[in-house]
Coordinates of C-alpha atoms in Angstrom, one line a residue:
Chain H
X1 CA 93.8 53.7 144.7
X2 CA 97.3 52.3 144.0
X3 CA 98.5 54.5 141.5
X4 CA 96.6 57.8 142.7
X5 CA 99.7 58.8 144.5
X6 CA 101.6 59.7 141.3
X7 CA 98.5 62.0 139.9
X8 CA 98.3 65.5 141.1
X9 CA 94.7 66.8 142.7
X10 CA 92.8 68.3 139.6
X11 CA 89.9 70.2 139.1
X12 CA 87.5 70.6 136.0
X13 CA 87.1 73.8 134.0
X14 CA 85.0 74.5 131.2
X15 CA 85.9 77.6 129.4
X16 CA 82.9 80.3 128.5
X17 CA 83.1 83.3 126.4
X18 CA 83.8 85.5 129.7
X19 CA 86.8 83.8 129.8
X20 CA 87.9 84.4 126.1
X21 CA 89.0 87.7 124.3
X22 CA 89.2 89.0 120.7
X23 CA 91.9 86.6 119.9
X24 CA 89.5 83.9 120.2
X25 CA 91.6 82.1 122.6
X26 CA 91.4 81.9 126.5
X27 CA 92.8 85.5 127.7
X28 CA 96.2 85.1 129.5
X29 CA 94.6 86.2 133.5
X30 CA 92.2 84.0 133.0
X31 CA 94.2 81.2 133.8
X32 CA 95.4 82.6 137.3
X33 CA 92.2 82.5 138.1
X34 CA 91.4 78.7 136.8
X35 CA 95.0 77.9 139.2
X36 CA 93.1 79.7 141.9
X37 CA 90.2 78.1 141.7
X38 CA 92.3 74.6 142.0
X39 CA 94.3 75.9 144.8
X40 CA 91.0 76.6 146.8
X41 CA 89.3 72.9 146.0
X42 CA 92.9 71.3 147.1
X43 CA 92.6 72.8 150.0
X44 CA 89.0 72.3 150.4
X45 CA 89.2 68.5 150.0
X46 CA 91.2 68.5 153.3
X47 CA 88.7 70.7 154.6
X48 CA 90.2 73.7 155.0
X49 CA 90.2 77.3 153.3
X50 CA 92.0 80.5 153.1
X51 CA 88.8 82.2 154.6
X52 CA 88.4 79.7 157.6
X53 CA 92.3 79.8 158.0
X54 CA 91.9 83.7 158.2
X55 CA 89.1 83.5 161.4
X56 CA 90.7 80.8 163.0
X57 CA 94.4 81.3 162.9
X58 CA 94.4 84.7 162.1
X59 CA 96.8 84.4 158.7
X60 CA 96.3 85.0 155.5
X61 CA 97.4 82.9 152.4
X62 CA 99.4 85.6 150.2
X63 CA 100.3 84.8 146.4
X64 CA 103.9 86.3 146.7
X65 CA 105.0 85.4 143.0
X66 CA 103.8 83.4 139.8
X67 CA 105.6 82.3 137.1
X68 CA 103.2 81.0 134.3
X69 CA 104.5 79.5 130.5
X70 CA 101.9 79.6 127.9
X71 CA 102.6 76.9 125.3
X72 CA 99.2 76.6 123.4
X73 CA 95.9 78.4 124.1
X74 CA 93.2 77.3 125.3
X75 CA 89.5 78.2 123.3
X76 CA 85.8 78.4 123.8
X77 CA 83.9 75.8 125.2
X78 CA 87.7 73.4 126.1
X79 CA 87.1 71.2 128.9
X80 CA 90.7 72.0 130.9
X81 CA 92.0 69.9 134.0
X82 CA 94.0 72.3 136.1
X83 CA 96.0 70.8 138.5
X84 CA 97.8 72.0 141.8
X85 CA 100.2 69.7 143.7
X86 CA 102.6 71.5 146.6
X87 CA 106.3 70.8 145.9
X88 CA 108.2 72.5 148.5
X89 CA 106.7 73.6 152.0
X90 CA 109.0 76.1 154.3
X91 CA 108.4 77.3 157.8
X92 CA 106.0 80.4 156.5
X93 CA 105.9 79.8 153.2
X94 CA 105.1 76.8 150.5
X95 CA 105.2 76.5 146.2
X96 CA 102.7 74.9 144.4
X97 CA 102.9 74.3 140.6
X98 CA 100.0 74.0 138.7
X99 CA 99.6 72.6 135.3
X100 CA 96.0 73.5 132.9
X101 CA 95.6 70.2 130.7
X102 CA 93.6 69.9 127.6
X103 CA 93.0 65.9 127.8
X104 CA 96.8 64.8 127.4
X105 CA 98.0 68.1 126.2
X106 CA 99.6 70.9 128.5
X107 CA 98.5 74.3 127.8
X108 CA 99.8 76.6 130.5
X109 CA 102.0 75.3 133.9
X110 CA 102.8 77.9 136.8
X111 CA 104.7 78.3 139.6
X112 CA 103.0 80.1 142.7
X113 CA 104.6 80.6 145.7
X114 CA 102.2 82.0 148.6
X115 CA 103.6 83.5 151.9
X116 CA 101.5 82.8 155.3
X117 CA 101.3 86.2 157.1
X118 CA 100.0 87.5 160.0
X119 CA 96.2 89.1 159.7
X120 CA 97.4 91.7 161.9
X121 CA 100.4 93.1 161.2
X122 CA 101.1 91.1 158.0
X123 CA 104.5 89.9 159.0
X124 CA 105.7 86.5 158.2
X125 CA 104.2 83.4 159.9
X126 CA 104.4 79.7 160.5
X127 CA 101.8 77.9 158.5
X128 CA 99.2 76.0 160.4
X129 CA 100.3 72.7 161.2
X130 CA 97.0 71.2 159.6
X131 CA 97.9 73.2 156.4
X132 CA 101.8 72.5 156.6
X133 CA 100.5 68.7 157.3
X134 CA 98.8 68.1 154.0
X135 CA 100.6 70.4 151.8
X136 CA 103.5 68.2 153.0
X137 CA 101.5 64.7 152.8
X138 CA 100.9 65.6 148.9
X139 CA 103.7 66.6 148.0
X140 CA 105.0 64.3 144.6
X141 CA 107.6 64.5 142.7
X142 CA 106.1 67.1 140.3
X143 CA 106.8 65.6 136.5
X144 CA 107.1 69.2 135.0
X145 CA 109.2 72.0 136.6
X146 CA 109.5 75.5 135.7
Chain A
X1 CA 80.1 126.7 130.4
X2 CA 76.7 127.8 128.9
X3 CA 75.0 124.3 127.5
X4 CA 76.9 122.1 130.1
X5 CA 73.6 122.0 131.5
X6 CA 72.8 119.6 128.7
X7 CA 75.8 117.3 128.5
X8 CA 75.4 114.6 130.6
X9 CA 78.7 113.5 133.4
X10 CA 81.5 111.6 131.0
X11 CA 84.2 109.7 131.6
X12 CA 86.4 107.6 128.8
X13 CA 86.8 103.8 128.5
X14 CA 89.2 102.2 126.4
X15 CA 88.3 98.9 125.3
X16 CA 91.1 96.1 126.0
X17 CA 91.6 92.7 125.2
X18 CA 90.3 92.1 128.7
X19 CA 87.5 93.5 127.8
X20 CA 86.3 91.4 124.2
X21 CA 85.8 88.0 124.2
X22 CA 86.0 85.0 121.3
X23 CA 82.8 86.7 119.4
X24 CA 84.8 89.7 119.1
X25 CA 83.4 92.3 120.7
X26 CA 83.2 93.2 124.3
X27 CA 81.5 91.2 126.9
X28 CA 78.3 91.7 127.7
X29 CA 79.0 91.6 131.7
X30 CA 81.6 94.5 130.8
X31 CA 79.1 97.1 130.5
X32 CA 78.3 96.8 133.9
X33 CA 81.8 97.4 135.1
X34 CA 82.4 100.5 133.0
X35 CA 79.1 101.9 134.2
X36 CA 80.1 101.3 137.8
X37 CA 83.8 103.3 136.6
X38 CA 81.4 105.9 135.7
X39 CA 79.3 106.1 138.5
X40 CA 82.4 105.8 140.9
X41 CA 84.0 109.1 138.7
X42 CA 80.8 110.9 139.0
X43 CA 80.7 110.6 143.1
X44 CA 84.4 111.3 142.8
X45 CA 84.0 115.7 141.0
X46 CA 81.7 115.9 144.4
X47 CA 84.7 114.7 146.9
X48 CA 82.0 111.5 147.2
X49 CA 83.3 108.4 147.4
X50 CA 81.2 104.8 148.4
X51 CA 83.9 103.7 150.6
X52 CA 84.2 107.3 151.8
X53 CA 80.4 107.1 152.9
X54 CA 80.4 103.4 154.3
X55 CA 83.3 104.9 156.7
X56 CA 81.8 108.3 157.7
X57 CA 78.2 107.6 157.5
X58 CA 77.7 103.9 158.0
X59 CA 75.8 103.4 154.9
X60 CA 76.4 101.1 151.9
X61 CA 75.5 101.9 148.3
X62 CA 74.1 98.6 147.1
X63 CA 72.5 98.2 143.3
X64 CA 69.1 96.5 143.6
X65 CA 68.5 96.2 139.7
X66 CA 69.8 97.1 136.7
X67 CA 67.9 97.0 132.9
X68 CA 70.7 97.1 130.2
X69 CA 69.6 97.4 126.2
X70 CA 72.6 96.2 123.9
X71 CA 72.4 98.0 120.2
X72 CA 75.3 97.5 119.4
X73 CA 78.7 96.3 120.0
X74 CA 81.9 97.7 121.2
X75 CA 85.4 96.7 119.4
X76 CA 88.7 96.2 120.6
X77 CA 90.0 99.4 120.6
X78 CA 87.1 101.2 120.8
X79 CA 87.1 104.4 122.8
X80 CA 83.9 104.8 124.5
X81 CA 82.4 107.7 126.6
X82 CA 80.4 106.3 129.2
X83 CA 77.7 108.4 130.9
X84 CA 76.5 108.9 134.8
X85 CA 72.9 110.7 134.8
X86 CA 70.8 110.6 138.5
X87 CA 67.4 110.6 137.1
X88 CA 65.7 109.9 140.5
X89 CA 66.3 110.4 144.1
X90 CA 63.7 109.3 146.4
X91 CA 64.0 109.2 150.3
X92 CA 66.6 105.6 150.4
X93 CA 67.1 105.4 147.3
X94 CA 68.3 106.8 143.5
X95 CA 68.3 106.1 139.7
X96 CA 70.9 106.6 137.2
X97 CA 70.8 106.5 133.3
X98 CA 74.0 105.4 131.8
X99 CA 74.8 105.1 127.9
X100 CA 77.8 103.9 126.6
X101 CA 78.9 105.6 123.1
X102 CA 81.4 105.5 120.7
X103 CA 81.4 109.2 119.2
X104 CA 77.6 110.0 118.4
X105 CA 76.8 106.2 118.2
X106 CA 74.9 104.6 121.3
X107 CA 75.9 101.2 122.0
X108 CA 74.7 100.2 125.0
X109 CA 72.0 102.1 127.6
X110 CA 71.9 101.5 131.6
X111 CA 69.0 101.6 134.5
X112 CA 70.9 101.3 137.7
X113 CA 68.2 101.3 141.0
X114 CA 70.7 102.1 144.0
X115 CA 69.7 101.3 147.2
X116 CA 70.9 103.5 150.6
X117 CA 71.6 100.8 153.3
X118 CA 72.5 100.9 156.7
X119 CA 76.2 99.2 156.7
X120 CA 75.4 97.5 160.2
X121 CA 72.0 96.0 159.8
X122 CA 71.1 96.0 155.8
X123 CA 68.2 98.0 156.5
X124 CA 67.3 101.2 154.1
X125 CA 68.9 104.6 155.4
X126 CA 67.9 108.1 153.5
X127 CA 70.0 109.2 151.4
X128 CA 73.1 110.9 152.9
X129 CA 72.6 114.5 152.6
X130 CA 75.5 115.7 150.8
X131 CA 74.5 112.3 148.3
X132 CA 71.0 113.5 147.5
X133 CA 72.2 116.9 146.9
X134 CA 74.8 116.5 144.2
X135 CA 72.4 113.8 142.4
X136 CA 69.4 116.3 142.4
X137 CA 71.1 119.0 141.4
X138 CA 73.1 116.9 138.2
X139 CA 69.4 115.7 137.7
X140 CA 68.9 116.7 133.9
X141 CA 66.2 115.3 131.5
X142 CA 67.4 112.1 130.4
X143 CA 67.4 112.0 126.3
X144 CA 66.9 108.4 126.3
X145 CA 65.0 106.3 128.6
X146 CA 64.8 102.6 129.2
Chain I
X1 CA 61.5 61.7 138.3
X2 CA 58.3 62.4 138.5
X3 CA 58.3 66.2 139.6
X4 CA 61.7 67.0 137.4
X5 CA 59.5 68.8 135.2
X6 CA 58.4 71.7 137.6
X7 CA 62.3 72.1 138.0
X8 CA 64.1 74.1 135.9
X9 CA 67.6 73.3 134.2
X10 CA 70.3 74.3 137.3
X11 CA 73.9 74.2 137.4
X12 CA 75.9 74.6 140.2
X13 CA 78.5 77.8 140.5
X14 CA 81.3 77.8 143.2
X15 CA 82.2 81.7 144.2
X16 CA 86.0 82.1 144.5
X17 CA 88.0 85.1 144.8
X18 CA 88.3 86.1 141.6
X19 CA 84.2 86.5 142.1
X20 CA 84.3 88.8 144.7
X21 CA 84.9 92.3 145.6
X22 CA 86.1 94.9 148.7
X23 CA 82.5 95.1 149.9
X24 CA 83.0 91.3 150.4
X25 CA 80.2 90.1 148.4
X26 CA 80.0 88.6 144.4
X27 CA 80.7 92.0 142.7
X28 CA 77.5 92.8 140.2
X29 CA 78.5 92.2 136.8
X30 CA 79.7 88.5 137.8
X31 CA 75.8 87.4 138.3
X32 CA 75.8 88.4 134.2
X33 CA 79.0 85.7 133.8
X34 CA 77.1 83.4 135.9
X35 CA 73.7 83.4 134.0
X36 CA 75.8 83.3 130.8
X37 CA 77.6 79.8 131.9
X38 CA 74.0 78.2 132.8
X39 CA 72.6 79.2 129.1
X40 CA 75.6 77.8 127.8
X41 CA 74.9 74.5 129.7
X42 CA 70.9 74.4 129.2
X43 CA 72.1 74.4 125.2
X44 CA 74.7 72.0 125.6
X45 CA 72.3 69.2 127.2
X46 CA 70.5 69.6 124.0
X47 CA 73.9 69.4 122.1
X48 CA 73.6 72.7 120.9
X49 CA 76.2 75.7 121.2
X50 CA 76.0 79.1 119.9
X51 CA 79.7 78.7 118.4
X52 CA 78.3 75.5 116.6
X53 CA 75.3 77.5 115.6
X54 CA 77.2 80.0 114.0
X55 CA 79.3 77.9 112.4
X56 CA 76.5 75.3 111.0
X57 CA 73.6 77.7 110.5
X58 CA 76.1 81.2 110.0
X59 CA 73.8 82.6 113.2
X60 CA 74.7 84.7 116.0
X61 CA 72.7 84.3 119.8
X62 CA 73.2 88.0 121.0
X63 CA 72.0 89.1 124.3
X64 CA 70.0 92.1 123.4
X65 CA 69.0 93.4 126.7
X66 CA 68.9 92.2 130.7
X67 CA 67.3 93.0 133.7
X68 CA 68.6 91.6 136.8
X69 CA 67.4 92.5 140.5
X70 CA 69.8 92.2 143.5
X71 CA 67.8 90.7 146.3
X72 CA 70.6 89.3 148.6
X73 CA 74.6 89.1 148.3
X74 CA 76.7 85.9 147.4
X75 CA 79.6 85.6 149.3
X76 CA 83.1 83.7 149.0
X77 CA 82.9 80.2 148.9
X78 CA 78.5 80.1 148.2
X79 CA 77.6 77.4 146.4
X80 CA 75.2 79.0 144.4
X81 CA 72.5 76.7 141.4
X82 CA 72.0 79.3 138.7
X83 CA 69.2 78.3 136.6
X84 CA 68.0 78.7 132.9
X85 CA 64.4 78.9 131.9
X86 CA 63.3 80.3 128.3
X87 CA 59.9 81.6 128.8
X88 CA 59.1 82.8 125.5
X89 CA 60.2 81.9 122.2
X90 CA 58.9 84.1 119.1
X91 CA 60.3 84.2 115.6
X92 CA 64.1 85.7 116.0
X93 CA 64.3 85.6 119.7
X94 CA 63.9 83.9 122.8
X95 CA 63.5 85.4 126.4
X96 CA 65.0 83.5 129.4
X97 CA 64.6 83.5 133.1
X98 CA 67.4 83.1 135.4
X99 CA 67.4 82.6 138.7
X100 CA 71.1 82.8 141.4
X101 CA 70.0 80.6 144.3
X102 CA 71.8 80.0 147.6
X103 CA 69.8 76.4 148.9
X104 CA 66.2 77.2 148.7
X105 CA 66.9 81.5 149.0
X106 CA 66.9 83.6 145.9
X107 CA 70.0 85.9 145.7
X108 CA 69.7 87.5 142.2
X109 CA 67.1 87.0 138.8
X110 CA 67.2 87.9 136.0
X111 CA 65.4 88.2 132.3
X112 CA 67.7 88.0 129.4
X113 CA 66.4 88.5 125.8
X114 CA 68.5 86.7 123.3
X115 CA 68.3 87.5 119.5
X116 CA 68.9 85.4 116.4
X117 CA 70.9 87.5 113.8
X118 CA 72.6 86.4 110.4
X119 CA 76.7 86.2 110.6
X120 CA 76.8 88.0 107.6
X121 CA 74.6 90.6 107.6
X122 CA 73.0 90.9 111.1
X123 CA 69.8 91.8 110.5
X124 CA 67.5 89.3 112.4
X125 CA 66.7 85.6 111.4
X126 CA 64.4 83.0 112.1
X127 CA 66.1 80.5 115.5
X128 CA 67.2 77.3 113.8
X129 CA 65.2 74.2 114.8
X130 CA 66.6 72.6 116.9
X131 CA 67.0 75.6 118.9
X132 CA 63.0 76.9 118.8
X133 CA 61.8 73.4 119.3
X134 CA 64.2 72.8 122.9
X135 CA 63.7 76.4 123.8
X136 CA 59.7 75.9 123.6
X137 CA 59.9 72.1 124.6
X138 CA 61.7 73.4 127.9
X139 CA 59.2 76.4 128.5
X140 CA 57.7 75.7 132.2
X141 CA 56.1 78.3 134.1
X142 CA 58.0 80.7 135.7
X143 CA 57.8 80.6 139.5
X144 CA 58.9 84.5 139.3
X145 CA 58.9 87.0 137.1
X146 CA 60.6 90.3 137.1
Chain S
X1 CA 113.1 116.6 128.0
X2 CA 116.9 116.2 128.8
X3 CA 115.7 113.6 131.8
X4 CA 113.1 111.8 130.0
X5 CA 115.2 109.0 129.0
X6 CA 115.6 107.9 132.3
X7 CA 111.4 107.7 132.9
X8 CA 109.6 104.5 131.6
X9 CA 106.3 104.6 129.8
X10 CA 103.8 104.8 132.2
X11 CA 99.9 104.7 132.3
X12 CA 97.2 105.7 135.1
X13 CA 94.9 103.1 136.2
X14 CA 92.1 103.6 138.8
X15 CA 91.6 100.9 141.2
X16 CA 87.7 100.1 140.7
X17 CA 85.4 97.8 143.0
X18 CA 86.1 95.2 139.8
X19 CA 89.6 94.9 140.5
X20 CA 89.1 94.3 144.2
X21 CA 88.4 91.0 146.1
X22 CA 87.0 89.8 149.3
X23 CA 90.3 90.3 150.5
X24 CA 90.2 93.7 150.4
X25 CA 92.9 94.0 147.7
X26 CA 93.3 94.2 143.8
X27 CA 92.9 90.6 142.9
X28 CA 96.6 88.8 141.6
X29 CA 95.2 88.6 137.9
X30 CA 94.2 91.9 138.0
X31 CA 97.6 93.2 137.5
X32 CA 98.1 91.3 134.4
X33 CA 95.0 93.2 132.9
X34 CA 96.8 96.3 133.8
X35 CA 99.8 95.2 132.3
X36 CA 98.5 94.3 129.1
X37 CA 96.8 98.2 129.4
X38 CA 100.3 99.6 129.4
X39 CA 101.7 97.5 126.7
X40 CA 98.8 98.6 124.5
X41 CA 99.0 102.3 125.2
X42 CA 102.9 101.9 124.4
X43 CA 102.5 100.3 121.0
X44 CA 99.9 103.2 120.5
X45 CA 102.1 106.1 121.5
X46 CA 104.4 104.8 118.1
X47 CA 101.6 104.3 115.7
X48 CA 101.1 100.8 116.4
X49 CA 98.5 97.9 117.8
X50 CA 98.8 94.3 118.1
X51 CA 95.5 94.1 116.0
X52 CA 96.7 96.4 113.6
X53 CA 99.9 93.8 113.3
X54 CA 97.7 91.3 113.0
X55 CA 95.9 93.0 110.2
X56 CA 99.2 94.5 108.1
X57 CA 101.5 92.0 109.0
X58 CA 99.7 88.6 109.3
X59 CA 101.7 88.2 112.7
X60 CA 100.4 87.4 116.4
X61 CA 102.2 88.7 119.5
X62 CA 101.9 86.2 122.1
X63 CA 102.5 85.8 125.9
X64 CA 105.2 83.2 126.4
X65 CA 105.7 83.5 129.6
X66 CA 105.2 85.7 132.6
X67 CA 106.8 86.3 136.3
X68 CA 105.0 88.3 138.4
X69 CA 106.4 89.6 142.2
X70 CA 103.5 91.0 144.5
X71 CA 104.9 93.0 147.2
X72 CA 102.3 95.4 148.5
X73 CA 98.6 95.3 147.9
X74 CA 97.2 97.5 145.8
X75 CA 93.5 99.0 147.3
X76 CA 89.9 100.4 146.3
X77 CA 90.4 103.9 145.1
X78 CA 94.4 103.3 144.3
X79 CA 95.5 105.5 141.7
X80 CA 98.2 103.4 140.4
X81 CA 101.1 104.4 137.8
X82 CA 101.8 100.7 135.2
X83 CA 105.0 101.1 133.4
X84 CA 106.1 99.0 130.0
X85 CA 109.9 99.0 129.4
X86 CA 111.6 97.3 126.3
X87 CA 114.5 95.5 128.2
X88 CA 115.6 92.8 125.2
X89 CA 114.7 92.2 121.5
X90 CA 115.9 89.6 119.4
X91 CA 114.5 88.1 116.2
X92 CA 111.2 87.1 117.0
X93 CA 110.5 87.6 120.7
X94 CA 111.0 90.7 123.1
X95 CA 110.6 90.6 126.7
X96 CA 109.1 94.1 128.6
X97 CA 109.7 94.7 132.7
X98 CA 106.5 96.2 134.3
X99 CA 105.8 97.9 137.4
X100 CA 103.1 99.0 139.1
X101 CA 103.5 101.5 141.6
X102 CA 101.7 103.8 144.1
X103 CA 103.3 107.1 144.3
X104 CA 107.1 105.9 144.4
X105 CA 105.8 102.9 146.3
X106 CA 106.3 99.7 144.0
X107 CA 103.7 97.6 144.5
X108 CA 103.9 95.1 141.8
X109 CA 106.8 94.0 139.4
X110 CA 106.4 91.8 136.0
X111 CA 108.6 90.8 133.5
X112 CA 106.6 89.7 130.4
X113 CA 108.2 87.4 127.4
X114 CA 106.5 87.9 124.0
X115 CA 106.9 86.0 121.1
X116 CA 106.3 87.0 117.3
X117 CA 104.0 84.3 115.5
X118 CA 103.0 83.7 111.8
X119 CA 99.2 84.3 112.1
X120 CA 98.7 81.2 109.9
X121 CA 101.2 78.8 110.9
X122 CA 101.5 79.8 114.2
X123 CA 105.5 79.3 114.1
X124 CA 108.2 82.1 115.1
X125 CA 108.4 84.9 113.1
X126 CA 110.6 88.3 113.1
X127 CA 109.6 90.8 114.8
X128 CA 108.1 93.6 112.3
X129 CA 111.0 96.1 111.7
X130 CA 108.7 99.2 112.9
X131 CA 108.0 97.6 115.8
X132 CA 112.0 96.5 116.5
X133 CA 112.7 99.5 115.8
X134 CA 110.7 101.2 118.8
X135 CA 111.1 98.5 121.1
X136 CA 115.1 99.2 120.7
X137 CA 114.6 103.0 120.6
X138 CA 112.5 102.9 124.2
X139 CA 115.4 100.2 125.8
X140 CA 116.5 101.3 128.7
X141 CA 118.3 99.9 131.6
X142 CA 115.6 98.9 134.0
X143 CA 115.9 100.0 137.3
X144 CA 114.9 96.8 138.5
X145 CA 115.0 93.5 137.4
X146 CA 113.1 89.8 138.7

């Protein structure tokens, strides 16, 4: 476990035609939705989700702004890692940047920041504490910024 | 206005990158979406709307099958008519026929079974009658069945 | 082990956002993506993949027409199996069965028949080998068929 | 015409039950799908088409890099107006501002780098001249810049 600190959470994603176009590489949305997918297993692993958050706290987890570079593309059948590691938590909002790895070689990194607003009247709020807590607790140095 | 009696509903669909995948052509699961465009379009010249209907008469619109033949495919590029045809309307329930063409060429022909539900407890509601009006009177004879 | 033969091939699919739709539940055309990933990883236990096919034996795997009934919804954050049965394999084409579970309850099946064609020309050819003798070496009886 | 020059190309798109998540909302990838839309329909209005470029010109225009902003939600039934403005051209890359807006509303802003590649070597190319030449023509100053 010694050395798990310095590697970000990760997820698995094998990529099927759905997620290809006529270019014969991985269309360019697709991988907001591979990022999403990892943001919703990191937070699953602590046990919580966006939907739970939503009953229980009465927020919602909103994707303010993305920045995404796409340095080589990814193809059909690739097994990707895509990663998601907070790097900067605020009072009612947080960043995560997110990285989609073929083996050793990055394909596509982004930067998503997500605002935590009110379910009713969708104005800014505090994150939970149990969501500030571990966005906070795994937070590393993140090797590549954009 | 004299043989519009024969020409089925119609709306366009350009075909995007979004759209193909690594084969080439478009994605199978796409059909489906611009069928459901279609359908949506065709409720829409009767002031109809799905959401309009869960709000106003508590009932959901729900597909409970489809049957989809594939002849050929669609291209990036591709402009394609897609067809909305209400071939039966029973008591809860109705059936479209949908084609998807590219000029005169058929590509791709649709069975959608829709189901009238009640939006609080899932269980089948007639047909609202202002629905089962405008799909019986569009009711023409198919050309092509599945 | 003894009863894994009355099971069919499974894999597990996580519904995320990006799978869903206004009316809350897995929007329709998604079950199609779904199936789609499960028949990619029935041929890959075999080490078969339609890209390799086409590129080894210059054959294409096209869907050439589904059927798929909606029993119940999905919903955000299911963990659904989706499972991959070929229930007939003639000359140039295979049928498979494909079931969306939730636990033991059946959301979604569907029959998908899959044609062989030449790259070149694509008029219809015999299924390589390898891919008649796993698709009929796999062939259980269907527990439901639509 | 006298005010034209001050309007940016601008495309309808429909909000459809496919764009939509359990939210309630357009899903955040979405708007990249639209995006991509206007950018084709802008090439087309001069004559021209990435795959046509591809074809004539043996070159690739990529996505390096986007930044999206999400300020309003975008809903079911939205009749949104997607914009694609030239804002800089050099050599072998061009970068386009995007908006979506409802109405005069802005819901959505993007700013989209694109690079020209040799479809063989996959290294930097100049931008075809026909297509510099519109991309120039079409610059204007952006009302609004991320």
């Amino acid at each position: 476990m010694g050395d798990d600190i310095a590697r970000p959470f990760c997820i698995s994603v094998r990529v099927y035609y759905e997620d290809t176009d006529a270019a014969g590489v991985v269309y360019y949305a697709r991988y907001l939705a591979f990022m999403e997918r990892a943001r919703t297993e990191w937070l699953r692993q602590f046990g919580l989700s966006a939907a739970e958050l939503a009953r229980s706290e009465q927020v919602l987890l909103a994707v303010r702004s993305v920045k995404v570079e796409y340095r080589r593309p990814a193809r059909l059948d690739d097994l990707l890692c895509v990663t998601a590691v907070a790097v900067s938590v605020r009072g009612a909002s947080m960043t995560l940047h997110q990285n989609c790895l073929r083996g050793e070689e990055l394909l596509c990194e982004g930067r998503i920041d997500i605002a935590c607003l009110d379910a009713g009247d969708f104005r800014p709020r505090k994150l939970p504490p149990e969501l500030a807590r571990v966005a906070t607790f795994t937070d590393i140095p993140a090797r590549r910024n954009i």
